[in-house]
CSV table of C-alpha atoms in Angstrom, one decimal:
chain,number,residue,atom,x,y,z
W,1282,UNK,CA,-41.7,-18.0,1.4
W,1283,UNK,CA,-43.1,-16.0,4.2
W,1284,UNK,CA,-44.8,-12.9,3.5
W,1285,UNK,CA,-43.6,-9.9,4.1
W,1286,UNK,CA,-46.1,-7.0,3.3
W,1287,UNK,CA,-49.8,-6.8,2.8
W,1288,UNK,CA,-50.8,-4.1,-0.5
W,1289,UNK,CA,-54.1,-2.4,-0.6
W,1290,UNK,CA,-55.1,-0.2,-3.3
W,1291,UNK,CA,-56.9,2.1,-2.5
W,1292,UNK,CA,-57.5,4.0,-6.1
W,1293,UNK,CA,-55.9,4.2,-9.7
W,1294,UNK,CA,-56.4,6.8,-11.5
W,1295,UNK,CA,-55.1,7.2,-14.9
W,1296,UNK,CA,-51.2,7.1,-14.8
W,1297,UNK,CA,-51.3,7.2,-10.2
W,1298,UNK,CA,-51.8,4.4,-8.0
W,1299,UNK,CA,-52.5,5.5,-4.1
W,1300,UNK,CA,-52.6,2.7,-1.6
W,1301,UNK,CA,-51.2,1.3,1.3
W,1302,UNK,CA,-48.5,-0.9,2.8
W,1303,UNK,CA,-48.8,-2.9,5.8
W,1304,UNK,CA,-45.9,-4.2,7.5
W,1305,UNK,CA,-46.8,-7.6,9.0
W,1306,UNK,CA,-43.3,-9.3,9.4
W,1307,UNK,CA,-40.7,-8.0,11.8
W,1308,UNK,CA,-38.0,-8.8,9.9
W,1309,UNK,CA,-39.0,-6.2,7.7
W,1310,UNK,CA,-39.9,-3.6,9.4
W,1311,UNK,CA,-40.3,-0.6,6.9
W,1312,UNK,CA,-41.4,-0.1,3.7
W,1313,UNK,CA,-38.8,-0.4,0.6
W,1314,UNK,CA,-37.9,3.7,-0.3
W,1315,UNK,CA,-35.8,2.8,-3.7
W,1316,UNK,CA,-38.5,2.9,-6.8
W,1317,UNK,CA,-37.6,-1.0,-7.8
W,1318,UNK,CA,-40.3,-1.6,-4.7
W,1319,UNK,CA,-43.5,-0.4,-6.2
W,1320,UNK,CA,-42.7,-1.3,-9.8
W,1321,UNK,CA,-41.9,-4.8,-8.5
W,1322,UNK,CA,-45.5,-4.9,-6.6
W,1323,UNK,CA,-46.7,-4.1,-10.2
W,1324,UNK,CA,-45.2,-7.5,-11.0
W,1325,UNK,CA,-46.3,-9.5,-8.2
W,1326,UNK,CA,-50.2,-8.4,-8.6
W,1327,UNK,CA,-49.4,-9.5,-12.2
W,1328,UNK,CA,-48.1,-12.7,-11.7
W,1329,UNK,CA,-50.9,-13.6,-9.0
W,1330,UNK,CA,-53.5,-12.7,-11.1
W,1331,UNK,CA,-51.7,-14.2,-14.6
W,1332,UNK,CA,-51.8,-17.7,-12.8
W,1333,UNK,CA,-55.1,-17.1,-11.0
W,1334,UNK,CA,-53.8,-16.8,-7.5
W,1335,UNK,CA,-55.4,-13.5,-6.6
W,1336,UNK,CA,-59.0,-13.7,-5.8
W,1337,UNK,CA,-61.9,-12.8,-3.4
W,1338,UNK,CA,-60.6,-14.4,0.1
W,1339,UNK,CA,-61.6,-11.2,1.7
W,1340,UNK,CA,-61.5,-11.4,5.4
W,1341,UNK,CA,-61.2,-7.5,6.7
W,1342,UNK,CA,-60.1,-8.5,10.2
W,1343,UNK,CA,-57.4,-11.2,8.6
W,1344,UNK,CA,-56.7,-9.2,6.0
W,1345,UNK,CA,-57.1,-11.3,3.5
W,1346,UNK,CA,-56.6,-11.4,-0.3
W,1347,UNK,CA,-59.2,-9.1,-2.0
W,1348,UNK,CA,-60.0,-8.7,-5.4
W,1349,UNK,CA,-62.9,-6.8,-7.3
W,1350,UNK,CA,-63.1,-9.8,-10.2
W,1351,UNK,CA,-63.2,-13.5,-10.6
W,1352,UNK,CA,-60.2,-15.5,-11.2
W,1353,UNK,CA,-61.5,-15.8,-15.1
W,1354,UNK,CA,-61.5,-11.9,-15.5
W,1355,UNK,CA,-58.1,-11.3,-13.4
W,1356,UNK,CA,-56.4,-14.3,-16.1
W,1357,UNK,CA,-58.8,-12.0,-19.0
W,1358,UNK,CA,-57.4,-8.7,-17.7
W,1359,UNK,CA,-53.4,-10.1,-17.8
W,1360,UNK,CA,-54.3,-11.7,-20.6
W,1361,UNK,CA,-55.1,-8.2,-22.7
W,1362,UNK,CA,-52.9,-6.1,-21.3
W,1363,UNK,CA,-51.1,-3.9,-23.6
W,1364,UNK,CA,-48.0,-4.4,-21.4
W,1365,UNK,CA,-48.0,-8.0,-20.9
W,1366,UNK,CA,-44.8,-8.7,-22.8
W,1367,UNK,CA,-42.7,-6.3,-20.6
W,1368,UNK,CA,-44.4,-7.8,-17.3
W,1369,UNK,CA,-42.8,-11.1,-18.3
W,1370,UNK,CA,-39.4,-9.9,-18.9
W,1371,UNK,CA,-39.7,-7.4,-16.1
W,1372,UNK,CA,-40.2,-11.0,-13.4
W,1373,UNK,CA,-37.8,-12.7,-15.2
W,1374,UNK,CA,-35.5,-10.2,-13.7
W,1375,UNK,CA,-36.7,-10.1,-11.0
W,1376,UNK,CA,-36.6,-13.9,-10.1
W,1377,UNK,CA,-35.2,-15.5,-13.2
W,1378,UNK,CA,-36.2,-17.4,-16.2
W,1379,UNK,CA,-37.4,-20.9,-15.5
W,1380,UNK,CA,-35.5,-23.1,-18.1
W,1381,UNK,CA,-37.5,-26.4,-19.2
W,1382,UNK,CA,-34.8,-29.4,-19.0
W,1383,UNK,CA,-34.7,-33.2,-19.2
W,1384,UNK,CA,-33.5,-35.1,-16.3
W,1385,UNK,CA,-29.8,-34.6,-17.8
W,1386,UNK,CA,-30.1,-31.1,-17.9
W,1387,UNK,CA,-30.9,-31.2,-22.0
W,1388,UNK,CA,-33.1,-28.0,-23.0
W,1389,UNK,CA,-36.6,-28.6,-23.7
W,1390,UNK,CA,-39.4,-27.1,-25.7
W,1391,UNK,CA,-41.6,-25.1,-24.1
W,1392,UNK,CA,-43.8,-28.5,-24.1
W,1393,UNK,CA,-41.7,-29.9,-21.1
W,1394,UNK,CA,-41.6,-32.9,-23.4
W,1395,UNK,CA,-39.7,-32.1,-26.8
W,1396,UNK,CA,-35.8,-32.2,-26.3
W,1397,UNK,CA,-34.5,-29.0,-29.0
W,1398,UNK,CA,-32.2,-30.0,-31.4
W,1399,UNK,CA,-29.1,-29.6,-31.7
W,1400,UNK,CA,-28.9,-31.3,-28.2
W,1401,UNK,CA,-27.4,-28.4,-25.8
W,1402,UNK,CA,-27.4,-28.6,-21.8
W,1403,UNK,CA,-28.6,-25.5,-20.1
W,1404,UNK,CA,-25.7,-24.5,-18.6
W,1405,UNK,CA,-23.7,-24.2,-21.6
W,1406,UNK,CA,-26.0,-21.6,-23.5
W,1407,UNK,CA,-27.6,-20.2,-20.0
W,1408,UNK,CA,-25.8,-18.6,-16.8
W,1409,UNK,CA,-27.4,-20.3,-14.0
W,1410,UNK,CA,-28.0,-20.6,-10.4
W,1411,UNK,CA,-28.9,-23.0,-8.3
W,1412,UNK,CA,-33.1,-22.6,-8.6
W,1413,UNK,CA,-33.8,-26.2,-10.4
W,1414,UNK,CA,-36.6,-28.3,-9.9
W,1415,UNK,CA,-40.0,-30.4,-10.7
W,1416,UNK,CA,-43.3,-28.7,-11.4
W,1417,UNK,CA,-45.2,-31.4,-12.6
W,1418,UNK,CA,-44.6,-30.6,-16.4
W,1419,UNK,CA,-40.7,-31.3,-16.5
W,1420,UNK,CA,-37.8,-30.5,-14.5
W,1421,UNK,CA,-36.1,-27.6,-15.1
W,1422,UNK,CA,-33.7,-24.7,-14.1
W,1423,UNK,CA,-33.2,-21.0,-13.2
W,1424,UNK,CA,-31.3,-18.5,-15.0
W,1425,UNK,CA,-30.3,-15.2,-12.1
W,1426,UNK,CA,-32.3,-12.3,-11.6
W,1427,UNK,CA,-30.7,-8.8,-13.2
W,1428,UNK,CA,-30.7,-5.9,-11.0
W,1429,UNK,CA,-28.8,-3.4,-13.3
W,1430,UNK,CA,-31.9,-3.7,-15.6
W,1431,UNK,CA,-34.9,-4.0,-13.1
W,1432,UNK,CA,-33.4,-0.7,-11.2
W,1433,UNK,CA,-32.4,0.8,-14.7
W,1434,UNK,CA,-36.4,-0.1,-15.6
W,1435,UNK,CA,-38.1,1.1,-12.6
W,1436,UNK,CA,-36.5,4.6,-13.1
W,1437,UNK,CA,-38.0,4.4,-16.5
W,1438,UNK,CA,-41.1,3.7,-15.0
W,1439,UNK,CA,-41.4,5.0,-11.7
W,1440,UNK,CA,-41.8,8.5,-12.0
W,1441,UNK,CA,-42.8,9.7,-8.7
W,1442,UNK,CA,-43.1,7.1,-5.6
W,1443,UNK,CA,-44.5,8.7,-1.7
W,1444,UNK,CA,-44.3,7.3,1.0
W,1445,UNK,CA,-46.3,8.7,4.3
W,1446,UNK,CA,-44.6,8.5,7.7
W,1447,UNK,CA,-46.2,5.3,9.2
W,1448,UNK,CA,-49.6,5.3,10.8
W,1449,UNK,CA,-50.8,3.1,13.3
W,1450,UNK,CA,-47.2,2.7,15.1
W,1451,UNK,CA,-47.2,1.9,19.5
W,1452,UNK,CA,-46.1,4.5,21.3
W,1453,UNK,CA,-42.7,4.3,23.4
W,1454,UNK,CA,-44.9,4.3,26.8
W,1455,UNK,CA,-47.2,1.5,25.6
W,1456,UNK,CA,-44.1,-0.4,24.5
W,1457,UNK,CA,-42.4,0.3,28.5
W,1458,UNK,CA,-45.9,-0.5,29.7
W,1459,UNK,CA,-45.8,-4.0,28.1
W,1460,UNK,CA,-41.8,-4.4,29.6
W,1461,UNK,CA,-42.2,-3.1,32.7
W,1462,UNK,CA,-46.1,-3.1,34.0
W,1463,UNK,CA,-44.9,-2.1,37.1
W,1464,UNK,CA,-43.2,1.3,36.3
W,1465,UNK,CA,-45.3,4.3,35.1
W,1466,UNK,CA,-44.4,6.3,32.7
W,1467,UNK,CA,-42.5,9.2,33.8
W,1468,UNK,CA,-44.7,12.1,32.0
W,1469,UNK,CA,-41.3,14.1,31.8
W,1470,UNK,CA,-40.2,11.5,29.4
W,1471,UNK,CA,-40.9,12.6,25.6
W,1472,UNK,CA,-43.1,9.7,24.0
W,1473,UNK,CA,-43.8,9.4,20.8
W,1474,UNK,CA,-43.8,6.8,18.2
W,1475,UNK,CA,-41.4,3.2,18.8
W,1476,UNK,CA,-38.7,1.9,16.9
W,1477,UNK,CA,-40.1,-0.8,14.7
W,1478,UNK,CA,-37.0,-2.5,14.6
W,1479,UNK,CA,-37.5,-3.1,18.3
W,1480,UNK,CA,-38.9,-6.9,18.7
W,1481,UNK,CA,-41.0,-6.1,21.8
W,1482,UNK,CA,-42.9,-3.7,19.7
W,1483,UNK,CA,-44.1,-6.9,17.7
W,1484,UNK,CA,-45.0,-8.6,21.0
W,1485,UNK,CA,-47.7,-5.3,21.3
W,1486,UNK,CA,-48.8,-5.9,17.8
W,1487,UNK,CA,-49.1,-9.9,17.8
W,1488,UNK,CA,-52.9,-9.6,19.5
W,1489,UNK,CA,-54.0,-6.7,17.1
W,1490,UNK,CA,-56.4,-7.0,14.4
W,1491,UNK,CA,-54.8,-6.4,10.8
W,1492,UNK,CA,-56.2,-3.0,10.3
W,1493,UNK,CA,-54.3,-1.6,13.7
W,1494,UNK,CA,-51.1,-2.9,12.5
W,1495,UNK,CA,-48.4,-0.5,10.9
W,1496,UNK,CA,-48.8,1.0,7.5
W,1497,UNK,CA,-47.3,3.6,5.4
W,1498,UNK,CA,-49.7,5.4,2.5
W,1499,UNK,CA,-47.8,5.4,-1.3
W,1500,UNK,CA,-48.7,7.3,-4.1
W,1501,UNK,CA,-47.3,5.9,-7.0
W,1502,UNK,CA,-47.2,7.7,-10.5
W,1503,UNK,CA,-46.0,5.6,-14.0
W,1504,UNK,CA,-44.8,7.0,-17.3
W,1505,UNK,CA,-47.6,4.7,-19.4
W,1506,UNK,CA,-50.8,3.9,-17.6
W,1507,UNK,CA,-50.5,0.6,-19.0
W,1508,UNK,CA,-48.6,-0.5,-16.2
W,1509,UNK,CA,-51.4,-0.1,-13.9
W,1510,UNK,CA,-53.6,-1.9,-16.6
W,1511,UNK,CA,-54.2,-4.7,-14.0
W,1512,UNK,CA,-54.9,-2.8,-10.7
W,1513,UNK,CA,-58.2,-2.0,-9.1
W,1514,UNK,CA,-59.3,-0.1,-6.4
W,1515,UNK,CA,-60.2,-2.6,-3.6
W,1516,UNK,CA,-57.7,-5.1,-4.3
W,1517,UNK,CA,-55.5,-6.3,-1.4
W,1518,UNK,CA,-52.5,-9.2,-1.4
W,1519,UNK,CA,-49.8,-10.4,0.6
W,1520,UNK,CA,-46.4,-10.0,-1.0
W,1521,UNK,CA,-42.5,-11.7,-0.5
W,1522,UNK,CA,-41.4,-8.9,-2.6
W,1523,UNK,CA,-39.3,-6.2,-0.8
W,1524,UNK,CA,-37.6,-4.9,-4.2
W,1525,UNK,CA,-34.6,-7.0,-3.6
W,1526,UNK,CA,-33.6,-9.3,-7.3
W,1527,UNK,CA,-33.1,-13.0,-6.7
């Protein structure tokens, strides 16, 4: 899946997280306001680090992945969280539970090998969709996301989320200058930031190094610091998530 933000953190201090968002696909041109959004980039940094996909590929023009540890301490860090229970259930509803099944579609341990007794098919004990599967251990299925409980959890959670007004957006005149290089910009005109929904802003972006591209700074505070257990300042990843439950 394509990614859809970039997330820097800028610091963490006890129960607050202040960063930023980049906006680096036009087809999502602004930054999630509903609180599901932060707490689910909570859960992303989690799961890249819990499976050691988040580490040092810093690249400040690209703006690549960044990460103050190794992939060992990232895995050590998930691995002690206080909070590590509720990050599990908390993707689960976000994405769904993968469930382990044989070829048939009979559950499995969570060996990938070991069919459980009595002998049940996963889609009479599980509501499914249509996420199934091979990952190398077995195949297996996917139950839904639950959106009731994620939102219902990130009001929990998410006590106080900011968002800035967007820095780094083109001007209306550069975007006319880029349309029509032939016409000046009529100084009677008011200017003033473009419509990020507007494509040909994107074709102004597409040459710009990562730092000039749109951002909005959050601020976001949690009701237990233990949900920030896992973040640094100086970390930086690209994310699908948008707050949206699969």
């Amino acid at each position: 899946m394509t990614s859809i933000f970039t997330v820097s953190v800028d610091s963490v201090e006890g129960s607050t997280l202040r960063g930023r968002v980049h906006i680096i696909n036009p087809d999502v041109p602004s930054v999630p306001k509903k609180t599901v959004f932060p707490l689910s980039l909570l859960v992303d940094a989690w799961w890249h680090l819990n499976n050691g996909f988040l580490h040092n590929e810093d690249d400040e023009e690209g703006g690549g992945d960044r990460y103050p540890f190794t992939t060992e301490q990232g895995e050590g860090i998930t691995a002690s969280m206080r909070l590590k229970d509720e990050f599990s259930k908390l993707y689960e509803l976000i994405l769904g539970k993968r469930i382990r099944v044989t070829k048939d579609g009979y559950l499995l341990a969570d060996d990938g090998k070991t069919v459980l007794e009595p002998r049940r098919k996963a889609k009479d004990v599980y509501e499914l969709d249509s996420g199934r599967g091979h990952d190398g251990m077995s195949h297996f299925v996917m139950t839904p996301g639950n959106a009731e409980e994620f939102s219902q959890w990130a009001a929990d959670v998410v006590t106080l989320y900011d968002i800035s007004p967007y820095r780094n957006v083109p001007l209306l005149s550069e975007v006319a200058a880029l349309e029509n290089p032939d016409e000046s910009w009529d100084p009677e005109e008011p200017d003033g930031p473009a419509d990020l929904d507007d494509y040909a802003v994107w074709e102004l972006l597409g040459p710009r190094p990562f730092a000039d591209l749109p951002y909005a700074e959050i601020v976001v505070t949690v009701s237990d610091a233990g949900y920030l257990e896992h973040m640094a300042a100086g970390m930086r990843w690209a994310t699908t998530m948008t707050g949206h439950v699969c």
